[in-house]
PDB file of C-alpha atoms in Angstrom:
ATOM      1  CA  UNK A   1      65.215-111.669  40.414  1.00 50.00           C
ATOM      2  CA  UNK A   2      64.915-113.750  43.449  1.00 48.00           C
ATOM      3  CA  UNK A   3      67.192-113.371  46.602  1.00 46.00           C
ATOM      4  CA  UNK A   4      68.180-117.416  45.384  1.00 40.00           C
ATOM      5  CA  UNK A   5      69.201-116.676  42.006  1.00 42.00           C
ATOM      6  CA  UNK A   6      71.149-113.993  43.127  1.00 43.00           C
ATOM      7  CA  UNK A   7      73.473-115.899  45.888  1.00 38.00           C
ATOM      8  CA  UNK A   8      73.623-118.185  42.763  1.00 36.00           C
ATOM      9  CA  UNK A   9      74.908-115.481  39.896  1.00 41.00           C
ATOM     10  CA  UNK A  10      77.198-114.301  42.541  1.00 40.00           C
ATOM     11  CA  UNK A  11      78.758-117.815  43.771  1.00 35.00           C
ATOM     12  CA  UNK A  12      79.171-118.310  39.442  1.00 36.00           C
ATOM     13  CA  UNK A  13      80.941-114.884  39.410  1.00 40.00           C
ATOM     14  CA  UNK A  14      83.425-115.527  42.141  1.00 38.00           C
ATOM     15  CA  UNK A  15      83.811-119.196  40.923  1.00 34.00           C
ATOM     16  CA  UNK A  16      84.127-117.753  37.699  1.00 36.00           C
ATOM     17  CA  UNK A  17      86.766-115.025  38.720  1.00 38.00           C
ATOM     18  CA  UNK A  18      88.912-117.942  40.291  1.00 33.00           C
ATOM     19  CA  UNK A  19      89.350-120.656  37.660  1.00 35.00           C
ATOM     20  CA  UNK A  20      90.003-117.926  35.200  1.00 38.00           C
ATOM     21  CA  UNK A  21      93.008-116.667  37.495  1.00 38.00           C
ATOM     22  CA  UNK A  22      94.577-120.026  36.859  1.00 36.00           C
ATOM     23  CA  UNK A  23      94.559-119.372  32.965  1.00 37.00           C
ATOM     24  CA  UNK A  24      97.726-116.613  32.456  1.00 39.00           C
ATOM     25  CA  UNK A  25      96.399-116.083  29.079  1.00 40.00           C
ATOM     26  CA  UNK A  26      93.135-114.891  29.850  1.00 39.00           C
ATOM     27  CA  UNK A  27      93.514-113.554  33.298  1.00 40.00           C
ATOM     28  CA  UNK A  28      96.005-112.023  36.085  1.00 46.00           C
ATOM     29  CA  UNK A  29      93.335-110.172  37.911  1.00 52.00           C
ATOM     30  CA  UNK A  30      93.455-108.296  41.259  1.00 59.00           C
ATOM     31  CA  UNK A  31      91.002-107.414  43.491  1.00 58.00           C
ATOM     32  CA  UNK A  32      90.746-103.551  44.309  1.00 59.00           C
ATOM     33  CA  UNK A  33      88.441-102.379  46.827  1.00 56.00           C
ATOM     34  CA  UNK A  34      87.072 -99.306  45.325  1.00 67.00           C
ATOM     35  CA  UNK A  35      87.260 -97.465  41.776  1.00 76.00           C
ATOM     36  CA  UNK A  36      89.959 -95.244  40.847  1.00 81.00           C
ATOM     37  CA  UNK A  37      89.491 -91.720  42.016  1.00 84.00           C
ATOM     38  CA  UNK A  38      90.104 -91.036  38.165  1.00 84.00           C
ATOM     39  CA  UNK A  39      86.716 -92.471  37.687  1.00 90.00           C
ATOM     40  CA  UNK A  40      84.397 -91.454  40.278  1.00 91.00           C
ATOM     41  CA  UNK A  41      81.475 -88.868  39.586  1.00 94.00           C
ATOM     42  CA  UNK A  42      79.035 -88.663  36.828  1.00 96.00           C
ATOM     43  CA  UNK A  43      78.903 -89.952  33.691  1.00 97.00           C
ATOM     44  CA  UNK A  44      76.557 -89.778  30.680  1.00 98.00           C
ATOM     45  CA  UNK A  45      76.068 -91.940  27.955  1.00 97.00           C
ATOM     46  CA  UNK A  46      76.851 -90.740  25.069  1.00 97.00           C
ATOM     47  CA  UNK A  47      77.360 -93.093  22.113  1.00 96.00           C
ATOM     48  CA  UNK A  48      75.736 -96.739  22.401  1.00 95.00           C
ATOM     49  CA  UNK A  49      77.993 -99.032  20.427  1.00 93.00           C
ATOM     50  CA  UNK A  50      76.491-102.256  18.804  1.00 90.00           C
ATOM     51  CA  UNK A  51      78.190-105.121  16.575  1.00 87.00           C
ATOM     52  CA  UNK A  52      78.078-103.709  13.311  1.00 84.00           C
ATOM     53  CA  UNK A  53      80.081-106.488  11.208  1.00 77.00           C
ATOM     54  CA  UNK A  54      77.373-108.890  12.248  1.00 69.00           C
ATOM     55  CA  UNK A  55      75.402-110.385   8.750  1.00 57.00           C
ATOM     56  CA  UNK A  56      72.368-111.311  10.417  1.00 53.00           C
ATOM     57  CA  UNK A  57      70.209-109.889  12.740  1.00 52.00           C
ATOM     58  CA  UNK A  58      69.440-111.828  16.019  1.00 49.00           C
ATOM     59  CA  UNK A  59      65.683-111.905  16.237  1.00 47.00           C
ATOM     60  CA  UNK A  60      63.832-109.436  18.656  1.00 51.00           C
ATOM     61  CA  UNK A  61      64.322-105.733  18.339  1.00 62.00           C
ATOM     62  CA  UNK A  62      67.052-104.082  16.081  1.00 72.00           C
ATOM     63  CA  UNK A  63      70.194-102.240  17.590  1.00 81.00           C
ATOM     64  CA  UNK A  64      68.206 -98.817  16.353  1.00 85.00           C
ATOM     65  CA  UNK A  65      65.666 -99.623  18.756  1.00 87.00           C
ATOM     66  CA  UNK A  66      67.450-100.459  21.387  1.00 88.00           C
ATOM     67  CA  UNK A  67      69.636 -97.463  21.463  1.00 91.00           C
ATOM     68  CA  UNK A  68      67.380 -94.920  22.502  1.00 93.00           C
ATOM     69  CA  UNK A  69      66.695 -96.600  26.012  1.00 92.00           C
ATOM     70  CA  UNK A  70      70.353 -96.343  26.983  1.00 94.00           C
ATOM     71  CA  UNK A  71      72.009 -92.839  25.469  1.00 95.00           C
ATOM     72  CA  UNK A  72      72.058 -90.248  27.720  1.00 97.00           C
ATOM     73  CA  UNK A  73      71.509 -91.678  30.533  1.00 96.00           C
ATOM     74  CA  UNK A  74      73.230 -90.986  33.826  1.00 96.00           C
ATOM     75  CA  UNK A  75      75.719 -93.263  35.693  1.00 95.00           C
ATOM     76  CA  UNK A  76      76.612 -92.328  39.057  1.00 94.00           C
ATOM     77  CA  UNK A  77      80.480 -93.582  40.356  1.00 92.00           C
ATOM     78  CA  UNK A  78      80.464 -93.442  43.757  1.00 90.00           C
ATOM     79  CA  UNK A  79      83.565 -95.277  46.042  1.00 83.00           C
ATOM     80  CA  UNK A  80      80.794 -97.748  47.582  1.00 84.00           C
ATOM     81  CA  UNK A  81      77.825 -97.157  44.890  1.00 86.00           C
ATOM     82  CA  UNK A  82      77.316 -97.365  41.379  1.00 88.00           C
ATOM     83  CA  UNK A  83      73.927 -96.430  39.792  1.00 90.00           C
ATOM     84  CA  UNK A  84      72.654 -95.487  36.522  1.00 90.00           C
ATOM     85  CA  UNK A  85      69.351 -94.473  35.287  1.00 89.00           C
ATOM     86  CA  UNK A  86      68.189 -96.827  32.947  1.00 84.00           C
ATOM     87  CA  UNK A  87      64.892 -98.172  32.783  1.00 77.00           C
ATOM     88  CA  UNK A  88      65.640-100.799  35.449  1.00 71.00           C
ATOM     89  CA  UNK A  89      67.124 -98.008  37.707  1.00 68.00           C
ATOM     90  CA  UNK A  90      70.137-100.460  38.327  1.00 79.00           C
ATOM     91  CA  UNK A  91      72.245 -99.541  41.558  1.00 83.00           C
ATOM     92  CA  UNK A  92      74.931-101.574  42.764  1.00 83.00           C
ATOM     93  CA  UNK A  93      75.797-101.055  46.918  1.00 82.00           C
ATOM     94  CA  UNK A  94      79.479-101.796  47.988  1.00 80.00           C
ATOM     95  CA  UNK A  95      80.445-102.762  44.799  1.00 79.00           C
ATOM     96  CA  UNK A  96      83.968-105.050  43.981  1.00 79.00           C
ATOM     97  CA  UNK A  97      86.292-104.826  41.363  1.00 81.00           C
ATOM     98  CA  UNK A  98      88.781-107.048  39.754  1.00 82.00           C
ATOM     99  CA  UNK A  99      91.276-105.698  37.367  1.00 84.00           C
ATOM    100  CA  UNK A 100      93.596-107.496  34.788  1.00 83.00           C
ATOM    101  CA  UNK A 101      95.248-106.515  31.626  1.00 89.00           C
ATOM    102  CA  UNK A 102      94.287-108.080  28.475  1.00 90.00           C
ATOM    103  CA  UNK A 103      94.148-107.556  24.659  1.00 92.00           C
ATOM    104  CA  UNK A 104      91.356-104.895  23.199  1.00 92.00           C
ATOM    105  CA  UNK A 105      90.693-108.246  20.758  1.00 92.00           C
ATOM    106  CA  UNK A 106      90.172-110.938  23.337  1.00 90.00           C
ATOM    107  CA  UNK A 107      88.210-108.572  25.610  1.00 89.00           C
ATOM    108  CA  UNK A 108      85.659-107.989  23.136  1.00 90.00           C
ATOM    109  CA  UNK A 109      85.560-111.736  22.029  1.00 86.00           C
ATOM    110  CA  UNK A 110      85.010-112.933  25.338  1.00 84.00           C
ATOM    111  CA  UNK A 111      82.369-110.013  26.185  1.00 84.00           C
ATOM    112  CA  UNK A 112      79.746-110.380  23.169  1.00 82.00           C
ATOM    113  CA  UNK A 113      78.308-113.705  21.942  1.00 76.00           C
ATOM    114  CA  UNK A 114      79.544-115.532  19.035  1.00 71.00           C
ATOM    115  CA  UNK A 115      77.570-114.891  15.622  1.00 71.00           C
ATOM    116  CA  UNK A 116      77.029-117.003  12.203  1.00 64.00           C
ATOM    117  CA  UNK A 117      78.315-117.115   9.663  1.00 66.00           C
ATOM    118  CA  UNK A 118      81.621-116.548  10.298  1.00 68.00           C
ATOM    119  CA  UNK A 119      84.123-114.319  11.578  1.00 70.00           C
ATOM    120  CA  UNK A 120      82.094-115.666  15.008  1.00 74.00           C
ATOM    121  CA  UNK A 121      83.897-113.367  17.021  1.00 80.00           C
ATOM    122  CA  UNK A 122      83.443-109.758  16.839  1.00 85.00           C
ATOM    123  CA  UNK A 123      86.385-107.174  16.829  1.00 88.00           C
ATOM    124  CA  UNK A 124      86.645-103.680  18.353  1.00 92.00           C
ATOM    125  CA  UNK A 125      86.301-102.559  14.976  1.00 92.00           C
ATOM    126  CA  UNK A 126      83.302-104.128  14.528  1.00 89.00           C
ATOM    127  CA  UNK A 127      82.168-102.206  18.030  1.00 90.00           C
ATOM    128  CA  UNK A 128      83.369 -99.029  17.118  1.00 92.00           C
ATOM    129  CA  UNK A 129      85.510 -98.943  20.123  1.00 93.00           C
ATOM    130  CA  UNK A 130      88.623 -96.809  19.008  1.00 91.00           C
ATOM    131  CA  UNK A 131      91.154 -99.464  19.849  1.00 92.00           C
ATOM    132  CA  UNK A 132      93.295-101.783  18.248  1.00 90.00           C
ATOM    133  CA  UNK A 133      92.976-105.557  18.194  1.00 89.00           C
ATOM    134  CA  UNK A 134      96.208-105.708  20.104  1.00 90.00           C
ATOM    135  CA  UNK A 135      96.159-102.842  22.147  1.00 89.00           C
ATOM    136  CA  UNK A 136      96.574-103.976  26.073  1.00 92.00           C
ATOM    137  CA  UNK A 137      94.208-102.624  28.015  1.00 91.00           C
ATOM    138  CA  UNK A 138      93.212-102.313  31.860  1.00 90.00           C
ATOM    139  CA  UNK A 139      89.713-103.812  32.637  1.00 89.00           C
ATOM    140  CA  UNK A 140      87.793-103.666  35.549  1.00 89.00           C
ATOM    141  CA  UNK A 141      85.216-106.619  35.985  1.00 86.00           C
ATOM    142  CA  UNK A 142      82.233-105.207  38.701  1.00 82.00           C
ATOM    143  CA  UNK A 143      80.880-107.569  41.011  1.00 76.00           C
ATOM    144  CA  UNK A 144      77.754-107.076  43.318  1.00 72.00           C
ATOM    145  CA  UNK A 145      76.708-109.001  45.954  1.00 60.00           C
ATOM    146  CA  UNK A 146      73.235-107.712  45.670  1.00 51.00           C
ATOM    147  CA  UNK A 147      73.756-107.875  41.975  1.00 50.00           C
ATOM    148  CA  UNK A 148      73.250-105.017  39.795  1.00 49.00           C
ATOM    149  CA  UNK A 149      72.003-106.340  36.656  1.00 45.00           C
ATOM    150  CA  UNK A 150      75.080-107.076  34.675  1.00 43.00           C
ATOM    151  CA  UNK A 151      74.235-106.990  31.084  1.00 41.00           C
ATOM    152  CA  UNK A 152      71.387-109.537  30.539  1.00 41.00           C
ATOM    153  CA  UNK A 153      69.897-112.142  33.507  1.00 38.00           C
ATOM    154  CA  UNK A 154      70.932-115.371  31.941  1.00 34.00           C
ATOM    155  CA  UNK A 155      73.824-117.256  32.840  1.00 34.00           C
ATOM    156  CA  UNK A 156      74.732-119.508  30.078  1.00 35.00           C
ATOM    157  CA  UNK A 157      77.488-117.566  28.806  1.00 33.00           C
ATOM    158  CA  UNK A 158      78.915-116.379  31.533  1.00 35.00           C
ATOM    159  CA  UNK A 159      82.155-117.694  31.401  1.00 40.00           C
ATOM    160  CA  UNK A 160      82.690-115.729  28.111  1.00 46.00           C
ATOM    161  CA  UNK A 161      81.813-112.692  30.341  1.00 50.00           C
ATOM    162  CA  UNK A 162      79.383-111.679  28.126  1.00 51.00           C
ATOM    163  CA  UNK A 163      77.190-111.209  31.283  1.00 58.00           C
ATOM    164  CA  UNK A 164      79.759-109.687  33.601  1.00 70.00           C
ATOM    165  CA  UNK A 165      79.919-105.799  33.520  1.00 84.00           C
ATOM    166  CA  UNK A 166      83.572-104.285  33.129  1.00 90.00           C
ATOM    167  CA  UNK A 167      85.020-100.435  32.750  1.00 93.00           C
ATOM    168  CA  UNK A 168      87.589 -99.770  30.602  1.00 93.00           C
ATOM    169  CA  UNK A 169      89.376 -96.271  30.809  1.00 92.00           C
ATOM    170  CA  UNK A 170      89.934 -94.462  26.889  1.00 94.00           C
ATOM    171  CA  UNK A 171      90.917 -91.228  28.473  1.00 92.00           C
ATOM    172  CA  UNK A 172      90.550 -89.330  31.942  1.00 91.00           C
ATOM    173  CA  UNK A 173      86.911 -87.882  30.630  1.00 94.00           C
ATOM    174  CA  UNK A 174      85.851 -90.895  28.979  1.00 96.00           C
ATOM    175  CA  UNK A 175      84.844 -94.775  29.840  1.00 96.00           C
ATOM    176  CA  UNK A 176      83.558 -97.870  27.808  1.00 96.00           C
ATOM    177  CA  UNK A 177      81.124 -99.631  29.811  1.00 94.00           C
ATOM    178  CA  UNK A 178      80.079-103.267  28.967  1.00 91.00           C
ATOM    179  CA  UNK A 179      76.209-103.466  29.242  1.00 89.00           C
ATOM    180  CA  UNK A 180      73.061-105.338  28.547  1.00 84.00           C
ATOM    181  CA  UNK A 181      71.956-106.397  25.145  1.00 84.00           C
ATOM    182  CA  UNK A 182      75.254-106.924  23.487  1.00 84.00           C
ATOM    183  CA  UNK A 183      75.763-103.521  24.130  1.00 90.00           C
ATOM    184  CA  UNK A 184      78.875-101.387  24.888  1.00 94.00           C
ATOM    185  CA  UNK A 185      78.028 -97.473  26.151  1.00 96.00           C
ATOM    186  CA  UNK A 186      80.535 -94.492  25.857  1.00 97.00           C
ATOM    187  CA  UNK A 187      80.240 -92.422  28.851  1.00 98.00           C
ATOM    188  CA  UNK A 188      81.823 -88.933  28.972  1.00 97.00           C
ATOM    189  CA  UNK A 189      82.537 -86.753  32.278  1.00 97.00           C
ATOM    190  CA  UNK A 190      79.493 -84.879  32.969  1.00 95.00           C
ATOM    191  CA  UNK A 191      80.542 -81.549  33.637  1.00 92.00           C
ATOM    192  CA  UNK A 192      78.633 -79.350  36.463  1.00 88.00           C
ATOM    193  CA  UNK A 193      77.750 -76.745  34.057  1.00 92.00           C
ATOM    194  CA  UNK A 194      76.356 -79.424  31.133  1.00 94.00           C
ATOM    195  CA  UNK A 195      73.070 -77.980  29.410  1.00 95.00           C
ATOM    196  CA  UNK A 196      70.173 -79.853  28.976  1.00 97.00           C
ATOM    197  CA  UNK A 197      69.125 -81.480  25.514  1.00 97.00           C
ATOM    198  CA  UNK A 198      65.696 -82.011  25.172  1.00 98.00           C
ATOM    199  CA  UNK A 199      63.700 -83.225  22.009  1.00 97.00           C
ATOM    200  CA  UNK A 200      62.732 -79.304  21.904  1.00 97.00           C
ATOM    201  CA  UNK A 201      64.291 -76.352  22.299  1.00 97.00           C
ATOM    202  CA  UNK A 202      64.766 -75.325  25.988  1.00 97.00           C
ATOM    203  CA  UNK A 203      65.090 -72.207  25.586  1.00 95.00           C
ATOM    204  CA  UNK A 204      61.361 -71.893  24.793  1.00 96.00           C
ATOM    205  CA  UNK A 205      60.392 -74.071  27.379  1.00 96.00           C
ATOM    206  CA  UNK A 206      56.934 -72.647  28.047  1.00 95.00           C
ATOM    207  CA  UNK A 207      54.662 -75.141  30.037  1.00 96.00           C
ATOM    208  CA  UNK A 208      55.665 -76.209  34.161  1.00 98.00           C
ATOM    209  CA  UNK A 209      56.945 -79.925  32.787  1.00 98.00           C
ATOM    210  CA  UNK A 210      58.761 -78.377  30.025  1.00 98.00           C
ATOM    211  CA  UNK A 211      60.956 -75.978  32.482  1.00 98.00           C
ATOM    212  CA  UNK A 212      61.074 -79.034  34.692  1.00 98.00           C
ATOM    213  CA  UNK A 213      62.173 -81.221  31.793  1.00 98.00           C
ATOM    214  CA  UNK A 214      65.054 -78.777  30.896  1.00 98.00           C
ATOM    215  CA  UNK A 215      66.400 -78.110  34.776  1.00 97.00           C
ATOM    216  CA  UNK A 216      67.859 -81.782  34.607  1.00 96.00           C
ATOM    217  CA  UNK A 217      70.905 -83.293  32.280  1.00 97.00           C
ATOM    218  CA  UNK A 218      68.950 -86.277  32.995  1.00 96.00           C
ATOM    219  CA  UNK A 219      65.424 -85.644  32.653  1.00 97.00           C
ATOM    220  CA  UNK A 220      66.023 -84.139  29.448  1.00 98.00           C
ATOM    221  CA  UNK A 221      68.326 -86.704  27.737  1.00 98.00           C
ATOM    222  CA  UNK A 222      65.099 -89.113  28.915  1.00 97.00           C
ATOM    223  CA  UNK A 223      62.664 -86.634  26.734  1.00 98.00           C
ATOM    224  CA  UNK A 224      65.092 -87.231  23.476  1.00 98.00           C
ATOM    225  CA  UNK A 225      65.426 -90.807  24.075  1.00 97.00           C
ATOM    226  CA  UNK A 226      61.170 -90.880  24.301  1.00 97.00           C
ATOM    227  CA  UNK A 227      60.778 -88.501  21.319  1.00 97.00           C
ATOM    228  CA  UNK A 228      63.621 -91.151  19.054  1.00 96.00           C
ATOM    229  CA  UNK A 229      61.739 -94.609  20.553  1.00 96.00           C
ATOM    230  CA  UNK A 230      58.696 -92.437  19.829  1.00 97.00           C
ATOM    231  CA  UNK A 231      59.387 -91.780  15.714  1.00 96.00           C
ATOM    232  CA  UNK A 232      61.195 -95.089  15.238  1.00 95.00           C
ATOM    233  CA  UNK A 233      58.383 -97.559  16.285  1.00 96.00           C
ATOM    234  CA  UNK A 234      55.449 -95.357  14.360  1.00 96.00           C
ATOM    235  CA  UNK A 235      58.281 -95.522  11.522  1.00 95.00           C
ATOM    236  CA  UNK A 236      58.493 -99.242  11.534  1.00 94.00           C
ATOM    237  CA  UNK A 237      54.145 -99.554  11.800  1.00 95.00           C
ATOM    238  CA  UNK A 238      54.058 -97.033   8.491  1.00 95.00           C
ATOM    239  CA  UNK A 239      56.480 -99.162   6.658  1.00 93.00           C
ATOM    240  CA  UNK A 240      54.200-102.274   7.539  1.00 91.00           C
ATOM    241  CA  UNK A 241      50.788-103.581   5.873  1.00 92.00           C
ATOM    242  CA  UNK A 242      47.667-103.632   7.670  1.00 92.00           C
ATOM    243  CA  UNK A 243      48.843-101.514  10.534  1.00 94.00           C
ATOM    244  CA  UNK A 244      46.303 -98.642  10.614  1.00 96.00           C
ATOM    245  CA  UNK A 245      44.848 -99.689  13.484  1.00 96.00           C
ATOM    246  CA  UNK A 246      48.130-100.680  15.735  1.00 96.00           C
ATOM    247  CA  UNK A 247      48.883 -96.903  14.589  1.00 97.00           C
ATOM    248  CA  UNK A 248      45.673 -94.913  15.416  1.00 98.00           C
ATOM    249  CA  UNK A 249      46.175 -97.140  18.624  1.00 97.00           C
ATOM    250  CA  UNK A 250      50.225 -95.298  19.242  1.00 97.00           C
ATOM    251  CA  UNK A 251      48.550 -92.249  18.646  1.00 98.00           C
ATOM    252  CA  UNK A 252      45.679 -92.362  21.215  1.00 98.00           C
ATOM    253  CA  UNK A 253      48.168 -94.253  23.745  1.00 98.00           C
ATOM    254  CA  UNK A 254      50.813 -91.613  23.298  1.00 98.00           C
ATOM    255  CA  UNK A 255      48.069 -88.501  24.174  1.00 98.00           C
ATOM    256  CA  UNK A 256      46.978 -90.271  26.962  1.00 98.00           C
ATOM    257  CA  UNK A 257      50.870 -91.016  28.430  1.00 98.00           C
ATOM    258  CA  UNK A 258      51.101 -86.863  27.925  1.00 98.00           C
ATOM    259  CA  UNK A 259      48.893 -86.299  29.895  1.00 98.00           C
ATOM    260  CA  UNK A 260      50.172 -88.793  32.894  1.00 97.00           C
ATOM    261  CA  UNK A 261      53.845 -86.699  32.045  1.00 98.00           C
ATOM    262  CA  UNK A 262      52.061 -83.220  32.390  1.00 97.00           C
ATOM    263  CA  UNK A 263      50.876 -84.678  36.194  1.00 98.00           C
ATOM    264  CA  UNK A 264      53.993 -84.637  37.149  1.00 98.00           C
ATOM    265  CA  UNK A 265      54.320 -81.266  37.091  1.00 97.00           C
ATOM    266  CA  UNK A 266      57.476 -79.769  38.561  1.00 98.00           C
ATOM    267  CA  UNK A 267      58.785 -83.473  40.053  1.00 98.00           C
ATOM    268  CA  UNK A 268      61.769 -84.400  37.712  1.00 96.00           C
ATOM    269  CA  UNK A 269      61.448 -87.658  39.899  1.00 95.00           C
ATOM    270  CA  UNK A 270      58.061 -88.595  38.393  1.00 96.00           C
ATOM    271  CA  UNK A 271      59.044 -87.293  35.174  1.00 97.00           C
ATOM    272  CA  UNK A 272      62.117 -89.568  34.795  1.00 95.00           C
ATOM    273  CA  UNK A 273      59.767 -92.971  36.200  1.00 94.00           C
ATOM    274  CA  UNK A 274      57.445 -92.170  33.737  1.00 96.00           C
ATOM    275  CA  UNK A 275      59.120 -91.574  30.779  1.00 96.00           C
ATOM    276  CA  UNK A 276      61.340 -94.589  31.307  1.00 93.00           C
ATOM    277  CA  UNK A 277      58.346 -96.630  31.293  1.00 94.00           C
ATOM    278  CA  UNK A 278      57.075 -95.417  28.260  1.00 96.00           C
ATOM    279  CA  UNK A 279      60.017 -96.088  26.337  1.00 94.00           C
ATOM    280  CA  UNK A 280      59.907 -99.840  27.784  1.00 91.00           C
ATOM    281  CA  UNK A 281      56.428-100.198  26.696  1.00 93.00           C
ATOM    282  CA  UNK A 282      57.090 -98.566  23.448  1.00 94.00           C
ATOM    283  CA  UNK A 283      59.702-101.323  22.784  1.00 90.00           C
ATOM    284  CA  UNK A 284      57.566-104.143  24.577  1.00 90.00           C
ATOM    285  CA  UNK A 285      54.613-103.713  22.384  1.00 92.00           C
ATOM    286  CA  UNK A 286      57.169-103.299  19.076  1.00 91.00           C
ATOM    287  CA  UNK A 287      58.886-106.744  19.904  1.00 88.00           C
ATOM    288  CA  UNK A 288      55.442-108.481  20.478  1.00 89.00           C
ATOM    289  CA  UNK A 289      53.921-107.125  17.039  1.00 89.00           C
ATOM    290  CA  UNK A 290      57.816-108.126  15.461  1.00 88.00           C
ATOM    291  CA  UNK A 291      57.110-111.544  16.888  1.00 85.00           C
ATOM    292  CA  UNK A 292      53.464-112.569  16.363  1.00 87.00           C
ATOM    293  CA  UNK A 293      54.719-111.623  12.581  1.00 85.00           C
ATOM    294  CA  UNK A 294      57.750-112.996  11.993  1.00 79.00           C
TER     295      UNK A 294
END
């Protein structure tokens, strides 16, 4: 994104933030310097939550596919950083927060884009978000001057803050973080002595990348996430005609990407880069084939 469209999302997010303050029924927000000390450490994702009262499907990729780039990864609360390891690597310096109180209902209906047929608005219900419609909750909007990506890049909703990233608080181990893709993520506390999950079983780790995979929470939650994008876009080429050669193709592309992972050796750094890659590939490629057939 360039340094101009930044200054321009943030200018619309203060502007935003300002006119909204006027309306009593949709905002009395304050500005607090830093997060809560409540909410600062590490977090990992551990339930991606998608509209599921929606009748259609919006075209591109389906919520199943989507998932496996965002669970389990890491997000880092810091009191003047905010980071989380997604396959954009988004990090947020300084960050700002505005708070307000609203209804569970009208957050969520302001926060993901209207759908056809009707009901157009979805419900935290429909989210999975274990609130009621008229529960009142405490929200925290984030704003970046050097913006962290906040949800998806365009701007034409973004006085329905569907592209504005917020926190809301369900307990003192657990958040609900508005995020991209019409997308809400559960994060839970990560505890210091949390075990690595990997798409095999650590405890046989044998090879240098597969002890290296299963010394990080991280690293390893990026290994499952690979191995589910992995099955789930071979699944959808089996379940299509004429796809033996886009298939053979995964196959030979996938034993070639092994053997970039196995360079990495003992860096969990490399490990992580590459493997988020992958997955974005993985779902590139998937979307183009979904498209050039539709």
């Amino acid at each position: 994104m360039s340094i101009l469209k930044k200054m321009f999302f943030f200018i619309l997010t203060v502007m935003f933030f300002i006119s909204a303050a006027c309306e009593a029924d949709v905002f009395s927000s304050q500005q607090t310097e830093t997060l809560p000390k409540l909410m600062l450490g590490e977090w990992q994702v551990t339930s991606v939550l998608t509209d599921q009262g929606k009748k259609t499907q919006v075209q591109g990729l389906g919520d199943k596919y989507i998932i496996p780039k965002y669970l389990g990864r890491i997000v880092s609360l810091e009191s003047d950083r905010l980071s989380i390891n997604t396959p954009y690597d988004e990090t947020c310096e300084m960050p700002e927060f505005f708070s307000h109180k609203s209804s569970a209902e009208k957050i969520i209906a302001k926060s993901i884009s209207s759908r056809f047929p009707e009901p157009s608005h979805p419900t935290p219900q429909d989210m999975g978000l274990p609130l009621k419609n008229n529960t009142l909750v405490n929200v925290l909007y984030l704003v970046c001057e050097k913006k962290l990506r906040a949800k998806d890049e365009g701007m034409s909703a973004l006085a329905d803050l569907t592209n504005v990233v917020w926190f809301i608080q369900l307990d003192k181990n657990k958040l609900a973080m508005s995020w991209h893709e019409e997308t809400i993520l559960i994060l839970k506390r990560l505890s210091k002595n949390a075990k690595p999950v990997a798409s095999f079983n650590c405890e046989k780790a044998g090879t240098l990348v597969e002890k290296t995979i299963c010394g990080s929470v991280g690293v390893a939650a990026y290994d499952k996430s690979l191995s589910q994008s992995y099955k789930l876009v071979m699944a959808y080429y089996k379940s299509n005609p004429n796809t033996k050669s886009i298939i053979s193709d995964l196959k030979k592309s996938q034993r070639e990407w092994l053997k970039q992972r196995d360079a990495c050796g003992a860096d969990s750094t490399c490990l992580e880069k590459v493997m988020s890659i992958r997955i974005g590939d993985l779902n590139y490629d998937l979307g183009d084939y979904m498209y050039q057939n539709r």
